[in-house]
PDB file of C-alpha atoms in Angstrom:
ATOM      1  CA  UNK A   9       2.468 -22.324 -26.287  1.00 29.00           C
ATOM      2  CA  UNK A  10       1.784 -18.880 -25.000  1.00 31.00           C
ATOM      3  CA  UNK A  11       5.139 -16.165 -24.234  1.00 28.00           C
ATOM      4  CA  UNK A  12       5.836 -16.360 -20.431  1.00 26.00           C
ATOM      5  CA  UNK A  13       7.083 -13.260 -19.396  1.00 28.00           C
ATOM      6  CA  UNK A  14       9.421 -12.730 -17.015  1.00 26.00           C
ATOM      7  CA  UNK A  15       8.066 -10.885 -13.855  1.00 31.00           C
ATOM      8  CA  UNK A  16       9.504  -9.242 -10.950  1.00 34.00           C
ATOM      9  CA  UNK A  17       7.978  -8.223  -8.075  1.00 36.00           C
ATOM     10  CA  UNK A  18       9.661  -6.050  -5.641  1.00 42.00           C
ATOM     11  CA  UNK A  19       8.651  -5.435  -2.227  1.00 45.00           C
ATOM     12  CA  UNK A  20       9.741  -2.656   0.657  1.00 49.00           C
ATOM     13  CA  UNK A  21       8.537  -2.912   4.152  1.00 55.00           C
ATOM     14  CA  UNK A  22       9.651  -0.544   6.931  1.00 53.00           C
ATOM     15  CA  UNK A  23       8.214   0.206  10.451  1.00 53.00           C
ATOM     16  CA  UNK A  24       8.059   3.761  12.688  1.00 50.00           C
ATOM     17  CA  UNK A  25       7.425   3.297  16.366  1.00 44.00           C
ATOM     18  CA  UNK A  26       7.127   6.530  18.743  1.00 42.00           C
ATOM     19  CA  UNK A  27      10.641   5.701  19.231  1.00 39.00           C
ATOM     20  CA  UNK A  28      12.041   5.810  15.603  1.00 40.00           C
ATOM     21  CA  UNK A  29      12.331   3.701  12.733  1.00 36.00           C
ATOM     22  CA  UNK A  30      13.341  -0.171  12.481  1.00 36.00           C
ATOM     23  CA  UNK A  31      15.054  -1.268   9.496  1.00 33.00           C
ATOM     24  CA  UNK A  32      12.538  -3.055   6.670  1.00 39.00           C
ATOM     25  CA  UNK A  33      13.851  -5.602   4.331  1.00 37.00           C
ATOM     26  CA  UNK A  34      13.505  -6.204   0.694  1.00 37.00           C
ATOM     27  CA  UNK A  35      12.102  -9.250  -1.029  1.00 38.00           C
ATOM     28  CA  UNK A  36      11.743 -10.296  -4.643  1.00 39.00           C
ATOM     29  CA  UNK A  37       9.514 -13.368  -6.034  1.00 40.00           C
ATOM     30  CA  UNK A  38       8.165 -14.555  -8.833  1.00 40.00           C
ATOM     31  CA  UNK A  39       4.352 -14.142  -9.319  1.00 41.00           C
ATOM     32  CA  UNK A  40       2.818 -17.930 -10.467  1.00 42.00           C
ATOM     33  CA  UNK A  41       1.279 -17.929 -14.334  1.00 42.00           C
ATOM     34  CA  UNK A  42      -2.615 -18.422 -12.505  1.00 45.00           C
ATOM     35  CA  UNK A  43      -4.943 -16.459 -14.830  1.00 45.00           C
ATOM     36  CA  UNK A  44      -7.424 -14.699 -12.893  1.00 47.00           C
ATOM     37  CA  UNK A  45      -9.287 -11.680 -13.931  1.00 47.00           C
ATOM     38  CA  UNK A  46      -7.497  -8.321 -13.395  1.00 48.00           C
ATOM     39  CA  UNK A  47      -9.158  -5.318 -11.645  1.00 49.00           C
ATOM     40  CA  UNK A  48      -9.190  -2.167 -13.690  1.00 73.00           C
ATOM     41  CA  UNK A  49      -9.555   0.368 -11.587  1.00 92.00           C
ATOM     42  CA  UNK A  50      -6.531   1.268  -8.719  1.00 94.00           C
ATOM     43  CA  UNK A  51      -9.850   1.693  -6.314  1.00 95.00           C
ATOM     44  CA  UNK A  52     -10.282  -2.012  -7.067  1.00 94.00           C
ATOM     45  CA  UNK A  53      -6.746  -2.858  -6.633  1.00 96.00           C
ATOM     46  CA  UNK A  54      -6.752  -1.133  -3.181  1.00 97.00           C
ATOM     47  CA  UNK A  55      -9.841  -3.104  -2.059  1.00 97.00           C
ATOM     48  CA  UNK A  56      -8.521  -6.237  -3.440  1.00 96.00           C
ATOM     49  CA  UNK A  57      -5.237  -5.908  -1.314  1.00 97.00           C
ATOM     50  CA  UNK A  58      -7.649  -4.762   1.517  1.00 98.00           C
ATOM     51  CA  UNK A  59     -10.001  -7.889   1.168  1.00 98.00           C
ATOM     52  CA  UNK A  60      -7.196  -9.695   0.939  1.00 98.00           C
ATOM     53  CA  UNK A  61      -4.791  -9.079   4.223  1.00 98.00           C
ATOM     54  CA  UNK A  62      -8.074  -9.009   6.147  1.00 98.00           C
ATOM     55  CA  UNK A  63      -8.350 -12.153   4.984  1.00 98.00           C
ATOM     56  CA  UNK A  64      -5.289 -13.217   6.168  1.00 98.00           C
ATOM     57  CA  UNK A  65      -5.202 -11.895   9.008  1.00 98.00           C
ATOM     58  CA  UNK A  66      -8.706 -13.700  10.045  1.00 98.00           C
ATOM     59  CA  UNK A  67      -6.745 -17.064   9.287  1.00 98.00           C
ATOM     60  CA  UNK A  68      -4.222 -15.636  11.763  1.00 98.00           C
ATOM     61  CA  UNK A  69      -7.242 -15.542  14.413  1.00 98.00           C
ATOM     62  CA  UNK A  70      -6.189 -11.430  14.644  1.00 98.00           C
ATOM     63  CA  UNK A  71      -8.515  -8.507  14.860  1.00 97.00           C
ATOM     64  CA  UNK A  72      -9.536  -7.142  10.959  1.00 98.00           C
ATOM     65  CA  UNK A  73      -8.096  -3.820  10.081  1.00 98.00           C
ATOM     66  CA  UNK A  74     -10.214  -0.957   9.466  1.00 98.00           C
ATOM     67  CA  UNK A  75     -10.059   1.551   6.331  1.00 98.00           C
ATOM     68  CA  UNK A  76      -8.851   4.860   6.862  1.00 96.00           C
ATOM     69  CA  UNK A  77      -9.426   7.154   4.224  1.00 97.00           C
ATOM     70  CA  UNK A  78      -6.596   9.464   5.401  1.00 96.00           C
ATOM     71  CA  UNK A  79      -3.737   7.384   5.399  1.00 96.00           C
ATOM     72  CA  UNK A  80      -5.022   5.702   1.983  1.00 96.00           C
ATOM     73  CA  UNK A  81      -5.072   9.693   0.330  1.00 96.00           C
ATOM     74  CA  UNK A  82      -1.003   9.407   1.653  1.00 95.00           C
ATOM     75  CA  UNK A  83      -0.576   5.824   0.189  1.00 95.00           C
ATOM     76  CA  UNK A  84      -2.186   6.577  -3.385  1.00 96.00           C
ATOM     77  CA  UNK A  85       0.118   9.784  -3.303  1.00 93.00           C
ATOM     78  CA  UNK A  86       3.635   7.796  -2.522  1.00 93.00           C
ATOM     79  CA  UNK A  87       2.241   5.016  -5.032  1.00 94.00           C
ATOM     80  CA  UNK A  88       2.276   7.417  -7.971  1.00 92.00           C
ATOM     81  CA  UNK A  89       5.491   9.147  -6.308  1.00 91.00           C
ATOM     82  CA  UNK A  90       7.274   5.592  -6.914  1.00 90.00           C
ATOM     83  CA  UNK A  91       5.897   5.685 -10.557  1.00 91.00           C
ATOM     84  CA  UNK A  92       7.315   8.694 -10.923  1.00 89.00           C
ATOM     85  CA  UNK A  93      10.772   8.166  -9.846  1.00 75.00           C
ATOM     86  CA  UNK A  94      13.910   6.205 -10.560  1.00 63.00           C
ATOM     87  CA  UNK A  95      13.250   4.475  -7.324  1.00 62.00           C
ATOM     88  CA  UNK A  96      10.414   1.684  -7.599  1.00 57.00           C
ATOM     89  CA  UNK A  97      10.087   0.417  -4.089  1.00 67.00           C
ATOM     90  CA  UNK A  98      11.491   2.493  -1.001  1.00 74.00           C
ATOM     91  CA  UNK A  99      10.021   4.542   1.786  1.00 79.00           C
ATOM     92  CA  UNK A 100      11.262   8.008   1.671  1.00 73.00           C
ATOM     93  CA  UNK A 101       9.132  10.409   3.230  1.00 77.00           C
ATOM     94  CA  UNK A 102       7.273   7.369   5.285  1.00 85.00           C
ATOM     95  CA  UNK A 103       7.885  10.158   8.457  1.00 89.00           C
ATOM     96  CA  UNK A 104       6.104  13.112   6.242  1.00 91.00           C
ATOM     97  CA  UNK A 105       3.228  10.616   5.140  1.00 91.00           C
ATOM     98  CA  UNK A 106       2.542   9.924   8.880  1.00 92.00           C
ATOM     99  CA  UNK A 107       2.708  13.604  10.165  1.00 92.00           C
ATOM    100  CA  UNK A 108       0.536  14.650   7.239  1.00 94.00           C
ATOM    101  CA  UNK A 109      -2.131  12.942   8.982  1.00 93.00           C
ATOM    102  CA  UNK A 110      -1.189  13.973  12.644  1.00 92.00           C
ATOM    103  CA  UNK A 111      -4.014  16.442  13.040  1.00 91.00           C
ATOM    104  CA  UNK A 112      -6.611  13.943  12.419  1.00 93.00           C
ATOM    105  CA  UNK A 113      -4.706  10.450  13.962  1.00 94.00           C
ATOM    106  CA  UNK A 114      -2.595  10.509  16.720  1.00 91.00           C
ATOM    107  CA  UNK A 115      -0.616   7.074  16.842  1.00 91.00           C
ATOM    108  CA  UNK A 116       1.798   4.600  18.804  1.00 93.00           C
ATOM    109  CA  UNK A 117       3.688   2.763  15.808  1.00 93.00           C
ATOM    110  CA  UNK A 118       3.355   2.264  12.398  1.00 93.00           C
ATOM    111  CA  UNK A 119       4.163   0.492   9.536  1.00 93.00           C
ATOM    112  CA  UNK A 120       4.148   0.617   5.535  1.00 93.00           C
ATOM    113  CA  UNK A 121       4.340  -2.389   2.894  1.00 96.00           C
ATOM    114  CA  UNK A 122       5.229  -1.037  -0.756  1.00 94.00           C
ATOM    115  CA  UNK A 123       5.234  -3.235  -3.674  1.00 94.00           C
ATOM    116  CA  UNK A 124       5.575  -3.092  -7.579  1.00 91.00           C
ATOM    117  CA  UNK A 125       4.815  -5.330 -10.038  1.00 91.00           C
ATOM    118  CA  UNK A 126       4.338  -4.780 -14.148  1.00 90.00           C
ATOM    119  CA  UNK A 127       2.893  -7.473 -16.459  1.00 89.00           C
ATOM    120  CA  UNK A 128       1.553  -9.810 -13.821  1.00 90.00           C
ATOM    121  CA  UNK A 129      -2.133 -10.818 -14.470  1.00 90.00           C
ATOM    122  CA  UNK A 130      -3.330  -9.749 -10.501  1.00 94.00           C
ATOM    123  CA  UNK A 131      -1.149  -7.216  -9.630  1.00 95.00           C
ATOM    124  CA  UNK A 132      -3.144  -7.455  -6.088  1.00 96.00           C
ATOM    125  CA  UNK A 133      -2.434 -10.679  -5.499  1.00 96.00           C
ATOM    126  CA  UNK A 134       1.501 -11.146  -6.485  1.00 94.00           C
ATOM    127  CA  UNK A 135       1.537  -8.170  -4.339  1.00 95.00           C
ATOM    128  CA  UNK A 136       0.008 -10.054  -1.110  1.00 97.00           C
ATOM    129  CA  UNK A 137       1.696 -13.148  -1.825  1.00 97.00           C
ATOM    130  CA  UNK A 138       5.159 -11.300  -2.024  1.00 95.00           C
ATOM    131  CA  UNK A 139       4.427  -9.250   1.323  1.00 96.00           C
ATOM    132  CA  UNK A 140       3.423 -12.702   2.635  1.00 97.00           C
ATOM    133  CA  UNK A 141       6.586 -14.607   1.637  1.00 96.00           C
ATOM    134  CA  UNK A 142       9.085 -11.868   3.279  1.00 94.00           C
ATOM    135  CA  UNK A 143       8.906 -12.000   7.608  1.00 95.00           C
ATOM    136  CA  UNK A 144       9.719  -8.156   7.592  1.00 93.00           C
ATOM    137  CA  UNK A 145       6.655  -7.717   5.527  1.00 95.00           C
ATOM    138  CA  UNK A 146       4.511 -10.270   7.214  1.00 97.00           C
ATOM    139  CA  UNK A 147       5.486  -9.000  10.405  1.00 97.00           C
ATOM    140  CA  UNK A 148       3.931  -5.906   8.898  1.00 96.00           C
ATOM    141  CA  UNK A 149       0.322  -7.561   8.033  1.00 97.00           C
ATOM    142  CA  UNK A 150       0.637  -9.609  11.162  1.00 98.00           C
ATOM    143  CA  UNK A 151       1.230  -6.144  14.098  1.00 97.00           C
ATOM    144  CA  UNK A 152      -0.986  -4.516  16.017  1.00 97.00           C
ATOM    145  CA  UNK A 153      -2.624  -2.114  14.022  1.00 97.00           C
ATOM    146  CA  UNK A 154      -6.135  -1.484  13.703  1.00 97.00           C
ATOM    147  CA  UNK A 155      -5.872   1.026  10.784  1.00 97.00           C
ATOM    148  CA  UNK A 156      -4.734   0.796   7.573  1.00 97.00           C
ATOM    149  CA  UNK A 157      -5.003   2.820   4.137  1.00 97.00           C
ATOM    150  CA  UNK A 158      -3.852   1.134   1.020  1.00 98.00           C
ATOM    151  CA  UNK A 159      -2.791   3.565  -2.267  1.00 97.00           C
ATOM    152  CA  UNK A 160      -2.312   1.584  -5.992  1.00 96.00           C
ATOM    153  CA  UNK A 161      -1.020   3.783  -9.015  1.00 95.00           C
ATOM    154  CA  UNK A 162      -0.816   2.579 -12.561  1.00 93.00           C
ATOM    155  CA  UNK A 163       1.089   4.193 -15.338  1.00 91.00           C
ATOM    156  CA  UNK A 164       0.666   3.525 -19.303  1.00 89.00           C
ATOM    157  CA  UNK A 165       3.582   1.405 -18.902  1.00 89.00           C
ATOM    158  CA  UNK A 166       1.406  -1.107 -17.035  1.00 90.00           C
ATOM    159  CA  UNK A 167       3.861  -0.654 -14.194  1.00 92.00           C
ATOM    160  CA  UNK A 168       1.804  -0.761 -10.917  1.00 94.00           C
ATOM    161  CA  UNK A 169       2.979   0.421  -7.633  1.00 94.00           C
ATOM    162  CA  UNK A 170       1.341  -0.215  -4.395  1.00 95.00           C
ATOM    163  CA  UNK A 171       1.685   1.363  -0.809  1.00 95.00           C
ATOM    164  CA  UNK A 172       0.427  -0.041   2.656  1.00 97.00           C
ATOM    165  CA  UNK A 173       0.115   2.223   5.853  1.00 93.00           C
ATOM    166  CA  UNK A 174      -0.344   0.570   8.419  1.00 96.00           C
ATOM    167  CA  UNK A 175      -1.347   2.173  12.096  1.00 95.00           C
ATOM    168  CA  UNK A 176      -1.918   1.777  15.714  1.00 95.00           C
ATOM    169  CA  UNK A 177      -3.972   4.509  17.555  1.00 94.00           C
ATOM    170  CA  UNK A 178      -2.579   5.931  20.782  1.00 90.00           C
TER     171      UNK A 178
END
């Protein structure tokens, strides 16, 4: 019989309107033991996650969000912040991320997803499902945004961290 391991996966959602920030929530599951094969490459983790909250949100009957290569830059950079830190989920600096892209998208509300996982077989997935299972995070993937850049980081470790911006054009 093979050794289960023991997985957590921890999730951070938080929202920014014009008018200021509205409390997230955190959420923990356990990823299922379906083998599927893993992505290598954070580029294919990001387009994973992408494919797959499009996905979901078709199912919802809402509008597909489109790629923005700007706030993705932001979400790869807090990604490998979280790796970096003590902290594995959280949103510190969600304000900075969003006015580091002010001179090129000017925007009503927003929204970020974070997630980390380590030893899962599809890190993309566990991370979806997780964000799917918590209503501040599904609330998230369900808004009205129309933009969205999504930033994975891996470390040695096999710890994986993952960051969702989401964003709603003025």
């Amino acid at each position: 019989m093979p050794f289960v391991l023991t997985i957590l996966l921890a999730i951070a959602a938080v929202v920014m309107t014009t008018d200021g920030f509205h409390a997230g929530a955190f959420a923990q599951a356990r990823p299922s033991t379906t083998s599927r094969p893993v992505p290598r490459s954070t580029a294919s983790l990001e387009q994973t996650v992408f494919q797959q909250v499009n996905a979901y949100r078709a199912r919802q009957q809402l509008p597909m969000l489109q790629w923005e290569e700007h706030l993705a830059q932001q979400a790869r950079q807090h990604s490998q912040a979280l790796l970096t830190s003590s902290t594995r989920v959280g949103h510190a600096g969600f304000a900075q991320r969003l006015a580091a892209v002010a001179h090129v998208l000017s925007w009503s509300s927003a929204a970020e997803n974070v997630a980390y996982a380590q030893g899962v077989q599809d890190p993309a997935t566990h991370a979806v499902q997780g964000w799917l299972s918590s209503p501040a995070h599904r609330h998230n993937l369900e808004g009205p945004f129309t933009l969205t850049g999504i930033g994975v980081a891996r470390n040695a470790r096999g710890e994986v961290a993952f960051t969702q911006i989401f964003l709603k054009p003025r």
